[in-house]
Structure formats: structure tokens, C-alpha cells
mmCIF file of C-alpha atoms and ligand atoms in Angstrom:
data_model
loop_
_atom_site.group_PDB
_atom_site.id
_atom_site.type_symbol
_atom_site.label_atom_id
_atom_site.label_comp_id
_atom_site.label_asym_id
_atom_site.label_seq_id
_atom_site.Cartn_x
_atom_site.Cartn_y
_atom_site.Cartn_z
ATOM 1 C CA UNK A 26 -0.182 -0.110 -0.028
ATOM 2 C CA UNK A 27 1.051 3.491 -0.656
ATOM 3 C CA UNK A 28 2.300 5.006 2.475
ATOM 4 C CA UNK A 29 0.836 8.175 2.160
ATOM 5 C CA UNK A 30 -2.864 6.625 1.299
ATOM 6 C CA UNK A 31 -4.837 6.511 4.485
ATOM 7 C CA UNK A 32 -8.520 5.330 4.132
ATOM 8 C CA UNK A 33 -11.022 6.631 6.417
ATOM 9 C CA UNK A 34 -13.173 3.673 7.807
ATOM 10 C CA UNK A 35 -15.838 5.782 7.288
ATOM 11 C CA UNK A 36 -15.738 6.770 3.900
ATOM 12 C CA UNK A 37 -18.208 5.175 1.926
ATOM 13 C CA UNK A 38 -16.224 3.080 -0.903
ATOM 14 C CA UNK A 39 -13.896 2.201 1.993
ATOM 15 C CA UNK A 40 -13.790 -1.369 1.731
ATOM 16 C CA UNK A 41 -13.781 -0.767 -2.854
ATOM 17 C CA UNK A 42 -10.769 1.426 -1.865
ATOM 18 C CA UNK A 43 -9.004 -1.305 0.153
ATOM 19 C CA UNK A 44 -9.265 -4.397 -2.650
ATOM 20 C CA UNK A 45 -8.045 -2.203 -4.783
ATOM 21 C CA UNK A 46 -4.759 -1.243 -2.868
ATOM 22 C CA UNK A 47 -4.880 -5.000 -2.314
ATOM 23 C CA UNK A 48 -4.868 -5.513 -6.032
ATOM 24 C CA UNK A 49 -2.171 -3.118 -6.606
ATOM 25 C CA UNK A 50 -0.195 -4.812 -3.688
ATOM 26 C CA UNK A 51 -0.515 -7.604 -5.071
ATOM 27 C CA UNK A 52 0.921 -6.166 -9.022
ATOM 28 C CA UNK A 53 3.753 -5.392 -7.471
ATOM 29 C CA UNK A 54 4.152 -8.997 -5.935
ATOM 30 C CA UNK A 55 3.786 -10.263 -9.451
ATOM 31 C CA UNK A 56 0.936 -11.998 -8.666
ATOM 32 C CA UNK A 57 -1.526 -10.090 -10.132
ATOM 33 C CA UNK A 58 -0.917 -8.980 -14.030
ATOM 34 C CA UNK A 59 -1.740 -4.940 -15.060
ATOM 35 C CA UNK A 60 -4.442 -6.251 -17.353
ATOM 36 C CA UNK A 61 -5.951 -7.527 -14.137
ATOM 37 C CA UNK A 62 -6.405 -4.674 -12.540
ATOM 38 C CA UNK A 63 -8.474 -3.244 -15.996
ATOM 39 C CA UNK A 64 -10.438 -6.427 -15.711
ATOM 40 C CA UNK A 65 -11.121 -5.858 -11.682
ATOM 41 C CA UNK A 66 -12.579 -2.083 -12.926
ATOM 42 C CA UNK A 67 -15.236 -3.783 -15.433
ATOM 43 C CA UNK A 68 -16.077 -5.889 -12.414
ATOM 44 C CA UNK A 69 -16.723 -2.931 -10.491
ATOM 45 C CA UNK A 70 -18.656 -1.188 -12.947
ATOM 46 C CA UNK A 71 -21.439 -4.169 -12.755
ATOM 47 C CA UNK A 72 -21.199 -4.622 -8.861
ATOM 48 C CA UNK A 73 -21.568 -0.602 -8.654
ATOM 49 C CA UNK A 74 -24.689 -1.291 -10.748
ATOM 50 C CA UNK A 75 -25.968 -4.082 -8.733
ATOM 51 C CA UNK A 76 -25.848 -1.872 -5.510
ATOM 52 C CA UNK A 77 -22.221 -3.106 -4.578
ATOM 53 C CA UNK A 78 -24.193 -6.478 -2.507
ATOM 54 C CA UNK A 79 -25.336 -9.858 -2.585
ATOM 55 C CA UNK A 80 -28.312 -10.385 -4.332
ATOM 56 C CA UNK A 81 -30.633 -13.027 -3.232
ATOM 57 C CA UNK A 82 -30.152 -14.889 -7.015
ATOM 58 C CA UNK A 83 -26.185 -14.459 -5.891
ATOM 59 C CA UNK A 84 -27.066 -16.415 -2.747
ATOM 60 C CA UNK A 85 -29.318 -18.883 -4.720
ATOM 61 C CA UNK A 86 -26.614 -19.750 -7.277
ATOM 62 C CA UNK A 87 -23.731 -19.790 -4.070
ATOM 63 C CA UNK A 88 -26.467 -22.504 -2.585
ATOM 64 C CA UNK A 89 -26.517 -24.633 -5.833
ATOM 65 C CA UNK A 90 -22.943 -24.568 -6.574
ATOM 66 C CA UNK A 91 -21.527 -25.776 -3.391
ATOM 67 C CA UNK A 92 -24.581 -28.614 -3.722
ATOM 68 C CA UNK A 93 -23.340 -29.514 -7.185
ATOM 69 C CA UNK A 94 -19.614 -29.635 -5.635
ATOM 70 C CA UNK A 95 -20.376 -31.506 -2.871
ATOM 71 C CA UNK A 96 -22.325 -34.080 -5.315
ATOM 72 C CA UNK A 97 -18.728 -34.006 -7.490
ATOM 73 C CA UNK A 98 -16.599 -37.197 -7.581
ATOM 74 C CA UNK A 99 -13.609 -34.561 -8.667
ATOM 75 C CA UNK A 100 -13.985 -30.859 -7.829
ATOM 76 C CA UNK A 101 -11.193 -28.724 -8.395
ATOM 77 C CA UNK A 102 -11.070 -25.202 -7.815
ATOM 78 C CA UNK A 103 -9.080 -23.196 -10.565
ATOM 79 C CA UNK A 104 -7.215 -19.713 -9.549
ATOM 80 C CA UNK A 105 -5.813 -17.198 -11.282
ATOM 81 C CA UNK A 106 -4.029 -13.886 -10.332
ATOM 82 C CA UNK A 107 -6.968 -11.732 -9.258
ATOM 83 C CA UNK A 108 -8.425 -14.625 -7.475
ATOM 84 C CA UNK A 109 -5.314 -15.811 -5.706
ATOM 85 C CA UNK A 110 -4.671 -11.914 -4.204
ATOM 86 C CA UNK A 111 -8.431 -10.811 -3.266
ATOM 87 C CA UNK A 112 -9.348 -14.216 -1.742
ATOM 88 C CA UNK A 113 -6.567 -17.403 -1.625
ATOM 89 C CA UNK A 114 -7.898 -18.246 2.216
ATOM 90 C CA UNK A 115 -11.111 -18.814 1.343
ATOM 91 C CA UNK A 116 -10.229 -20.488 -1.466
ATOM 92 C CA UNK A 117 -7.875 -22.722 0.584
ATOM 93 C CA UNK A 118 -10.817 -23.452 3.284
ATOM 94 C CA UNK A 119 -13.380 -23.683 0.445
ATOM 95 C CA UNK A 120 -11.328 -26.719 -1.138
ATOM 96 C CA UNK A 121 -10.768 -28.100 1.929
ATOM 97 C CA UNK A 122 -14.725 -28.373 2.521
ATOM 98 C CA UNK A 123 -15.105 -29.335 -0.543
ATOM 99 C CA UNK A 124 -12.861 -31.810 -1.248
ATOM 100 C CA UNK A 125 -11.814 -30.186 -4.115
ATOM 101 C CA UNK A 126 -8.103 -29.755 -5.650
ATOM 102 C CA UNK A 127 -6.932 -26.648 -6.528
ATOM 103 C CA UNK A 128 -5.670 -25.932 -9.867
ATOM 104 C CA UNK A 129 -3.572 -22.190 -10.635
ATOM 105 C CA UNK A 130 -4.872 -21.717 -14.155
ATOM 106 C CA UNK A 131 -3.735 -18.126 -16.015
ATOM 107 C CA UNK A 132 -4.296 -16.612 -19.007
ATOM 108 C CA UNK A 133 -1.245 -14.425 -19.085
ATOM 109 C CA UNK A 134 0.685 -17.434 -17.755
ATOM 110 C CA UNK A 135 4.601 -17.898 -16.835
ATOM 111 C CA UNK A 136 6.017 -19.712 -14.599
ATOM 112 C CA UNK A 137 7.026 -16.749 -12.020
ATOM 113 C CA UNK A 138 3.854 -16.277 -11.289
ATOM 114 C CA UNK A 139 2.658 -19.726 -11.007
ATOM 115 C CA UNK A 140 5.079 -20.310 -8.658
ATOM 116 C CA UNK A 141 4.219 -16.856 -6.725
ATOM 117 C CA UNK A 142 0.578 -17.619 -6.860
ATOM 118 C CA UNK A 143 1.270 -21.517 -5.123
ATOM 119 C CA UNK A 144 3.705 -20.246 -2.903
ATOM 120 C CA UNK A 145 0.839 -17.632 -1.421
ATOM 121 C CA UNK A 146 -1.778 -20.674 -1.094
ATOM 122 C CA UNK A 147 0.561 -22.591 0.450
ATOM 123 C CA UNK A 148 0.988 -19.171 3.106
ATOM 124 C CA UNK A 149 -2.996 -19.879 3.532
ATOM 125 C CA UNK A 150 -2.600 -23.670 4.617
ATOM 126 C CA UNK A 151 -2.965 -25.151 0.529
ATOM 127 C CA UNK A 152 -1.517 -28.827 0.783
ATOM 128 C CA UNK A 153 -0.786 -29.483 -2.833
ATOM 129 C CA UNK A 154 -1.292 -26.791 -5.671
ATOM 130 C CA UNK A 155 -2.210 -28.147 -9.544
ATOM 131 C CA UNK A 156 -1.829 -26.944 -12.778
ATOM 132 C CA UNK A 157 2.349 -25.390 -11.571
ATOM 133 C CA UNK A 158 5.109 -26.152 -14.249
ATOM 134 C CA UNK A 159 5.126 -29.248 -15.853
ATOM 135 C CA UNK A 160 2.392 -30.772 -14.287
ATOM 136 C CA UNK A 161 -0.016 -28.533 -16.608
ATOM 137 C CA UNK A 162 1.238 -31.173 -19.855
ATOM 138 C CA UNK A 163 -2.674 -31.137 -20.654
ATOM 139 C CA UNK A 164 -4.201 -29.106 -22.832
ATOM 140 C CA UNK A 165 -7.789 -28.430 -23.152
ATOM 141 C CA UNK A 166 -9.204 -29.221 -26.839
ATOM 142 C CA UNK A 167 -10.190 -26.461 -29.471
ATOM 143 C CA UNK A 168 -8.600 -23.770 -27.230
ATOM 144 C CA UNK A 169 -5.766 -21.265 -28.028
ATOM 145 C CA UNK A 170 -4.617 -19.063 -25.073
ATOM 146 C CA UNK A 171 -2.724 -20.047 -22.300
ATOM 147 C CA UNK A 172 -5.487 -21.061 -20.227
ATOM 148 C CA UNK A 173 -5.491 -24.584 -22.374
ATOM 149 C CA UNK A 174 -2.843 -25.551 -20.235
ATOM 150 C CA UNK A 175 -3.905 -27.897 -17.626
ATOM 151 C CA UNK A 176 -2.604 -30.646 -15.198
ATOM 152 C CA UNK A 177 -3.842 -34.216 -15.871
ATOM 153 C CA UNK A 178 -4.958 -34.821 -11.891
ATOM 154 C CA UNK A 179 -6.403 -31.348 -11.880
ATOM 155 C CA UNK A 180 -8.969 -29.424 -14.426
ATOM 156 C CA UNK A 181 -8.281 -32.116 -16.718
ATOM 157 C CA UNK A 182 -9.745 -35.046 -15.054
ATOM 158 C CA UNK A 183 -12.324 -32.474 -13.287
ATOM 159 C CA UNK A 184 -16.091 -33.249 -13.150
ATOM 160 C CA UNK A 185 -17.078 -29.697 -11.711
ATOM 161 C CA UNK A 186 -14.719 -26.843 -11.837
ATOM 162 C CA UNK A 187 -15.088 -23.441 -10.237
ATOM 163 C CA UNK A 188 -13.644 -20.706 -11.950
ATOM 164 C CA UNK A 189 -13.719 -17.227 -11.233
ATOM 165 C CA UNK A 190 -13.297 -14.365 -13.100
ATOM 166 C CA UNK A 191 -13.443 -16.733 -16.201
ATOM 167 C CA UNK A 192 -13.270 -15.727 -20.367
ATOM 168 C CA UNK A 193 -16.167 -17.038 -22.579
ATOM 169 C CA UNK A 194 -13.571 -19.465 -25.105
ATOM 170 C CA UNK A 195 -12.433 -21.420 -21.459
ATOM 171 C CA UNK A 196 -15.778 -22.014 -20.170
ATOM 172 C CA UNK A 197 -16.966 -22.840 -23.426
ATOM 173 C CA UNK A 198 -14.348 -25.881 -23.457
ATOM 174 C CA UNK A 199 -14.896 -27.192 -20.133
ATOM 175 C CA UNK A 200 -18.900 -27.477 -21.100
ATOM 176 C CA UNK A 201 -17.982 -29.031 -24.718
ATOM 177 C CA UNK A 202 -16.014 -31.667 -22.635
ATOM 178 C CA UNK A 203 -18.634 -32.723 -20.373
ATOM 179 C CA UNK A 204 -17.576 -30.647 -17.356
ATOM 180 C CA UNK A 205 -20.134 -28.879 -14.890
ATOM 181 C CA UNK A 206 -19.166 -24.972 -14.790
ATOM 182 C CA UNK A 207 -19.341 -23.033 -12.180
ATOM 183 C CA UNK A 208 -18.261 -19.364 -12.767
ATOM 184 C CA UNK A 209 -18.311 -16.325 -10.689
ATOM 185 C CA UNK A 210 -18.514 -13.104 -12.573
ATOM 186 C CA UNK A 211 -20.109 -9.350 -11.789
ATOM 187 C CA UNK A 212 -21.234 -9.391 -15.497
ATOM 188 C CA UNK A 213 -24.440 -11.200 -16.121
ATOM 189 C CA UNK A 214 -24.227 -10.437 -20.060
ATOM 190 C CA UNK A 215 -20.605 -11.921 -19.966
ATOM 191 C CA UNK A 216 -20.031 -15.126 -22.632
ATOM 192 C CA UNK A 217 -18.939 -16.697 -19.365
ATOM 193 C CA UNK A 218 -22.049 -16.464 -17.653
ATOM 194 C CA UNK A 219 -24.185 -17.117 -20.184
ATOM 195 C CA UNK A 220 -22.273 -20.358 -20.962
ATOM 196 C CA UNK A 221 -21.296 -21.698 -17.369
ATOM 197 C CA UNK A 222 -24.032 -24.380 -16.015
ATOM 198 C CA UNK A 223 -24.268 -22.153 -12.612
ATOM 199 C CA UNK A 224 -22.854 -18.413 -12.583
ATOM 200 C CA UNK A 225 -22.616 -16.746 -9.467
ATOM 201 C CA UNK A 226 -23.295 -12.838 -10.216
ATOM 202 C CA UNK A 227 -21.461 -10.947 -7.235
ATOM 203 C CA UNK A 228 -18.017 -9.885 -6.203
ATOM 204 C CA UNK A 229 -15.224 -12.792 -5.408
ATOM 205 C CA UNK A 230 -14.595 -10.499 -1.837
ATOM 206 C CA UNK A 231 -18.199 -11.483 -0.794
ATOM 207 C CA UNK A 232 -18.895 -14.694 -2.543
ATOM 208 C CA UNK A 233 -16.207 -16.854 -1.558
ATOM 209 C CA UNK A 234 -16.580 -16.399 2.157
ATOM 210 C CA UNK A 235 -20.110 -16.946 1.606
ATOM 211 C CA UNK A 236 -19.370 -19.765 -0.431
ATOM 212 C CA UNK A 237 -17.217 -21.391 2.711
ATOM 213 C CA UNK A 238 -20.432 -20.746 4.673
ATOM 214 C CA UNK A 239 -22.820 -22.242 2.433
ATOM 215 C CA UNK A 240 -20.069 -25.355 2.567
ATOM 216 C CA UNK A 241 -20.045 -25.593 5.989
ATOM 217 C CA UNK A 242 -23.994 -25.705 6.549
ATOM 218 C CA UNK A 243 -24.321 -28.403 3.580
ATOM 219 C CA UNK A 244 -21.302 -30.333 3.950
ATOM 220 C CA UNK A 245 -23.165 -33.379 5.806
ATOM 221 C CA UNK A 246 -26.617 -33.026 4.045
ATOM 222 C CA UNK A 247 -27.913 -35.809 2.408
ATOM 223 C CA UNK A 248 -27.450 -36.392 -1.328
ATOM 224 C CA UNK A 249 -30.854 -36.321 -2.100
ATOM 225 C CA UNK A 250 -31.389 -32.361 -0.327
ATOM 226 C CA UNK A 251 -27.892 -31.703 -2.507
ATOM 227 C CA UNK A 252 -29.999 -33.142 -5.656
ATOM 228 C CA UNK A 253 -32.806 -31.419 -5.141
ATOM 229 C CA UNK A 254 -30.879 -28.150 -4.455
ATOM 230 C CA UNK A 255 -29.542 -28.310 -7.874
ATOM 231 C CA UNK A 256 -32.386 -29.516 -9.635
ATOM 232 C CA UNK A 257 -34.405 -26.795 -9.006
ATOM 233 C CA UNK A 258 -31.839 -24.149 -10.241
ATOM 234 C CA UNK A 259 -31.906 -22.933 -13.875
ATOM 235 C CA UNK A 260 -28.689 -20.633 -14.688
ATOM 236 C CA UNK A 261 -31.062 -18.931 -17.208
ATOM 237 C CA UNK A 262 -33.497 -17.822 -15.135
ATOM 238 C CA UNK A 263 -31.109 -16.807 -12.238
ATOM 239 C CA UNK A 264 -29.800 -14.447 -14.783
ATOM 240 C CA UNK A 265 -32.675 -13.043 -15.994
ATOM 241 C CA UNK A 266 -32.721 -12.140 -12.203
ATOM 242 C CA UNK A 267 -29.284 -10.340 -11.766
ATOM 243 C CA UNK A 268 -30.150 -8.386 -15.075
ATOM 244 C CA UNK A 269 -33.331 -7.112 -13.495
ATOM 245 C CA UNK A 270 -31.963 -6.232 -10.123
ATOM 246 C CA UNK A 271 -29.733 -3.820 -11.825
ATOM 247 C CA UNK A 272 -32.096 -2.833 -14.125
ATOM 248 C CA UNK A 273 -34.331 -1.919 -10.959
ATOM 249 C CA UNK A 274 -31.238 -0.433 -9.291
ATOM 250 C CA UNK A 275 -30.636 1.850 -11.990
ATOM 251 C CA UNK A 276 -34.298 3.301 -12.369
ATOM 252 C CA UNK A 277 -34.468 2.991 -8.254
ATOM 253 C CA UNK A 278 -31.040 5.182 -8.040
ATOM 254 C CA UNK A 279 -31.847 7.145 -10.975
ATOM 255 C CA UNK A 280 -35.055 8.684 -8.617
ATOM 256 C CA UNK A 281 -32.460 9.163 -6.323
ATOM 257 C CA UNK A 282 -33.979 6.232 -4.126
ATOM 258 C CA UNK A 283 -32.322 3.517 -2.197
ATOM 259 C CA UNK A 284 -34.025 0.276 -1.962
ATOM 260 C CA UNK A 285 -31.944 -1.694 -0.245
ATOM 261 C CA UNK A 286 -33.161 -4.196 2.768
ATOM 262 C CA UNK A 287 -30.895 -6.289 5.677
ATOM 263 C CA UNK A 288 -31.472 -9.719 6.553
ATOM 264 C CA UNK A 289 -31.458 -10.937 9.783
ATOM 265 C CA UNK A 290 -28.223 -11.170 10.121
ATOM 266 C CA UNK A 291 -27.850 -7.051 9.008
ATOM 267 C CA UNK A 292 -26.231 -8.080 5.235
ATOM 268 C CA UNK A 293 -27.739 -6.256 2.566
ATOM 269 C CA UNK A 294 -30.309 -8.492 0.470
ATOM 270 C CA UNK A 295 -33.207 -7.778 -1.933
ATOM 271 C CA UNK A 296 -35.939 -9.857 -1.997
ATOM 272 C CA UNK A 297 -37.295 -12.688 0.114
ATOM 273 C CA UNK A 298 -35.314 -16.333 -0.326
ATOM 274 C CA UNK A 299 -36.387 -19.588 0.775
ATOM 275 C CA UNK A 300 -34.638 -22.342 2.819
ATOM 276 C CA UNK A 301 -33.292 -24.412 -0.374
ATOM 277 C CA UNK A 302 -33.028 -21.101 -2.567
HETATM 278 O O1 LIG B 5 -4.431 -13.883 -13.849
HETATM 279 P P1 LIG B 5 -4.589 -14.355 -15.390
HETATM 280 O O2 LIG B 5 -3.567 -13.779 -16.092
HETATM 281 O O3 LIG B 5 -5.277 -15.689 -15.257
HETATM 282 O O4 LIG B 5 -5.667 -13.203 -15.810
HETATM 283 C C1 LIG B 5 -6.897 -12.980 -15.004
HETATM 284 C C2 LIG B 5 -7.360 -11.955 -15.832
HETATM 285 C C3 LIG B 5 -8.837 -11.709 -14.956
HETATM 286 C C4 LIG B 5 -6.693 -10.456 -16.114
HETATM 287 C C5 LIG B 5 -8.241 -12.919 -17.100
HETATM 288 O O5 LIG B 5 -8.971 -13.797 -16.673
HETATM 289 C C6 LIG B 5 -9.103 -11.547 -17.573
HETATM 290 O O6 LIG B 5 -8.626 -11.186 -18.914
HETATM 291 O O7 LIG B 5 -10.114 -11.888 -17.670
HETATM 292 P P2 LIG B 5 -11.481 -10.673 -18.331
HETATM 293 O O8 LIG B 5 -11.966 -12.217 -19.204
HETATM 294 O O9 LIG B 5 -11.499 -9.736 -18.545
HETATM 295 O O10 LIG B 5 -12.439 -11.511 -17.199
HETATM 296 C C7 LIG B 5 -12.877 -10.601 -16.195
HETATM 297 C C8 LIG B 5 -14.201 -11.274 -15.608
HETATM 298 O O11 LIG B 5 -14.558 -10.729 -14.398
HETATM 299 C C9 LIG B 5 -15.520 -10.122 -16.305
HETATM 300 O O12 LIG B 5 -16.635 -10.360 -16.918
HETATM 301 C C10 LIG B 5 -15.126 -8.350 -15.045
HETATM 302 O O13 LIG B 5 -16.563 -8.206 -15.032
HETATM 303 C C11 LIG B 5 -15.223 -9.935 -14.136
HETATM 304 N N1 LIG B 5 -14.573 -9.380 -12.627
HETATM 305 C C12 LIG B 5 -14.140 -8.970 -12.293
HETATM 306 N N2 LIG B 5 -13.527 -8.416 -11.066
HETATM 307 C C13 LIG B 5 -14.359 -9.201 -10.471
HETATM 308 C C14 LIG B 5 -15.333 -10.313 -11.661
HETATM 309 N N3 LIG B 5 -16.202 -10.602 -11.325
HETATM 310 C C15 LIG B 5 -16.449 -11.015 -10.052
HETATM 311 N N4 LIG B 5 -15.390 -10.340 -8.906
HETATM 312 C C16 LIG B 5 -14.868 -9.709 -9.003
HETATM 313 N N5 LIG B 5 -13.477 -8.838 -8.081
#
């Protein structure tokens, strides 16, 4: 963090400013690339339109995602620079609760970045980190970017892959390989959001801790119950809901209104949700 920068606690954008500082620090450490800052800016714009809160639709998608990962035989969490920087600890906690493997997969790939991200994940308690160096010896068919390189024991053989901040090409390619893909993307219109099996339209900084909380809650749930949660989920319907939130939020705030409501735990939510979403 720049020594001169003090973020007052009561600044309305304090959290958002702290996240920016963290990304800049990760850029200096070689974890995040310059392009990652641009990608984050795009995410911030969508987050602003969503009211910077976790909607009921995101909660429903988180629940379905955790359920599908608990039902999976070989779930994998894919980690890029931004994800490692913003939520390494939650990635490790989530993977441990879901019995999932963690794989580094970068669009702007370099061995130094792979190692830096592996080290960060290990500092947060990860045991084995897949996809680093020669481990990423397999290729996702029909994919040209560096993201095609995957670990035989990780993404290549996974049945469910969690891909926060992903590009559309790899999401589509993974789906073509017959995998279930969970995306976290603040843009409900992106190709990633549209082609994933489940899309969580939320900021990863809010979504990942909620995934951990939900994994703790559902970890011992019966398979029938988990199947029920997955079966009742429709990604198309959920994305429509997120888009409707953006539309109504923009209309409300355009009129100077503020429709934020708090749930029983004091978290900002909108709408009402049943037990299983
Ligand atoms: O670390 P690397 O080399 O793998 O590169 C990572 C980036 C993020 C640079 C790379 O994956 C990239 O270029 O991503 P895209 O194609 O720009 O897609 C990023 C998507 O994530 C966009 O749709 C953003 O709206 C969204 N996004 C950005 N920040 C967040 C986010 N979604 C959720 N939470 C965020 N904090």
C-alpha cells in the first residue's frame, strides 16, 4: 500500500478502495497482471450497478454451486492472479470443506507467477497446488490461449470446475468436455456467465466467504437434498433475475431512491428467499 494513502473507515467506498490497494500490492509482488486491474475495473462497474450487495439470486447460485461441488467426484477450484490476491484464504478453506483440488490456471501465464501464486496459496494452508510448471501438461481441446494448459490430475480429469473471473472461451471449452462449470462473474451478460452451468453474479470478495459458510452448512446434507437444490436451479432464470436487479437498481437510484434492505443477520439483501433458494 502507498504509505501516503489513508482510507478513512467511514469513507463510503472504503472497502472498494481497500480492495484496489490490495490488487496494486499484488501487482507489485507479481501475482496480479496489469490487465487484472483493468478486469477488476470492469467488475467494479457492474458491482456498482448491482448496488455492491449480494442479491438473492447470487445466494441461490452459491447454494446450487456448493451442492453440485459436494455431489462431485472430482471437483477443482481454478485460481488466477486476481482470485489468489483477493481470496486465497477462502479458496483454501472452500477446497478443504468440499474435498476439492486447487489448480493455478493463468491467462497471462509465466512460471514466476505460477510459483508466486502457489506460494501464496501454501501460505494460506494449501497442501498440493496443481497446474504449476510441468504439471500442466495436458491441453483443453480447441482452446488457443495459455488457459488451455491444465493438470492431468486437476482440471483435465475434473467433473466440476469452479472458475472465478474466467474468459468465455475456456468456459465453453470446459462445458464441451462434459464438465460442469461454475463461474463467478459480476457481468451477467458475459459469454462466461451465459455458458457456465451455474453463474454466481457477485463480487468474489463477497461470494467466496459465503461459499465457505454454505459449504459448512451443507457439508453433511443428504445427497437427495443436494440433488434437489441443484435440480431446482436454472442458470438462465437466475441470470435474468440478476439483470432485473441491475435494471431496477438503476431505475431506483436514477430517481434518487435507495431500496437496500437488510436480512436477519444485518447483511444487505434484496427480495426474499426460501430455505433451499
Ligand atoms: O491472472 P490471469 O493471467 O489469469 O488473468 C486474470 C484476468 C482477470 C486478467 C483474466 O482472466 C481476464 O482478462 O479476465 P476477463 O476476460 O477480463 O474477465 C474478467 C471478468 O470478471 C469480467 O467479466 C469482470 O466483470 C469480472 N470481474 C472482475 N472483477 C471481479 C469480477 N467478477 C467478480 N468479482 C470480481 N472482483
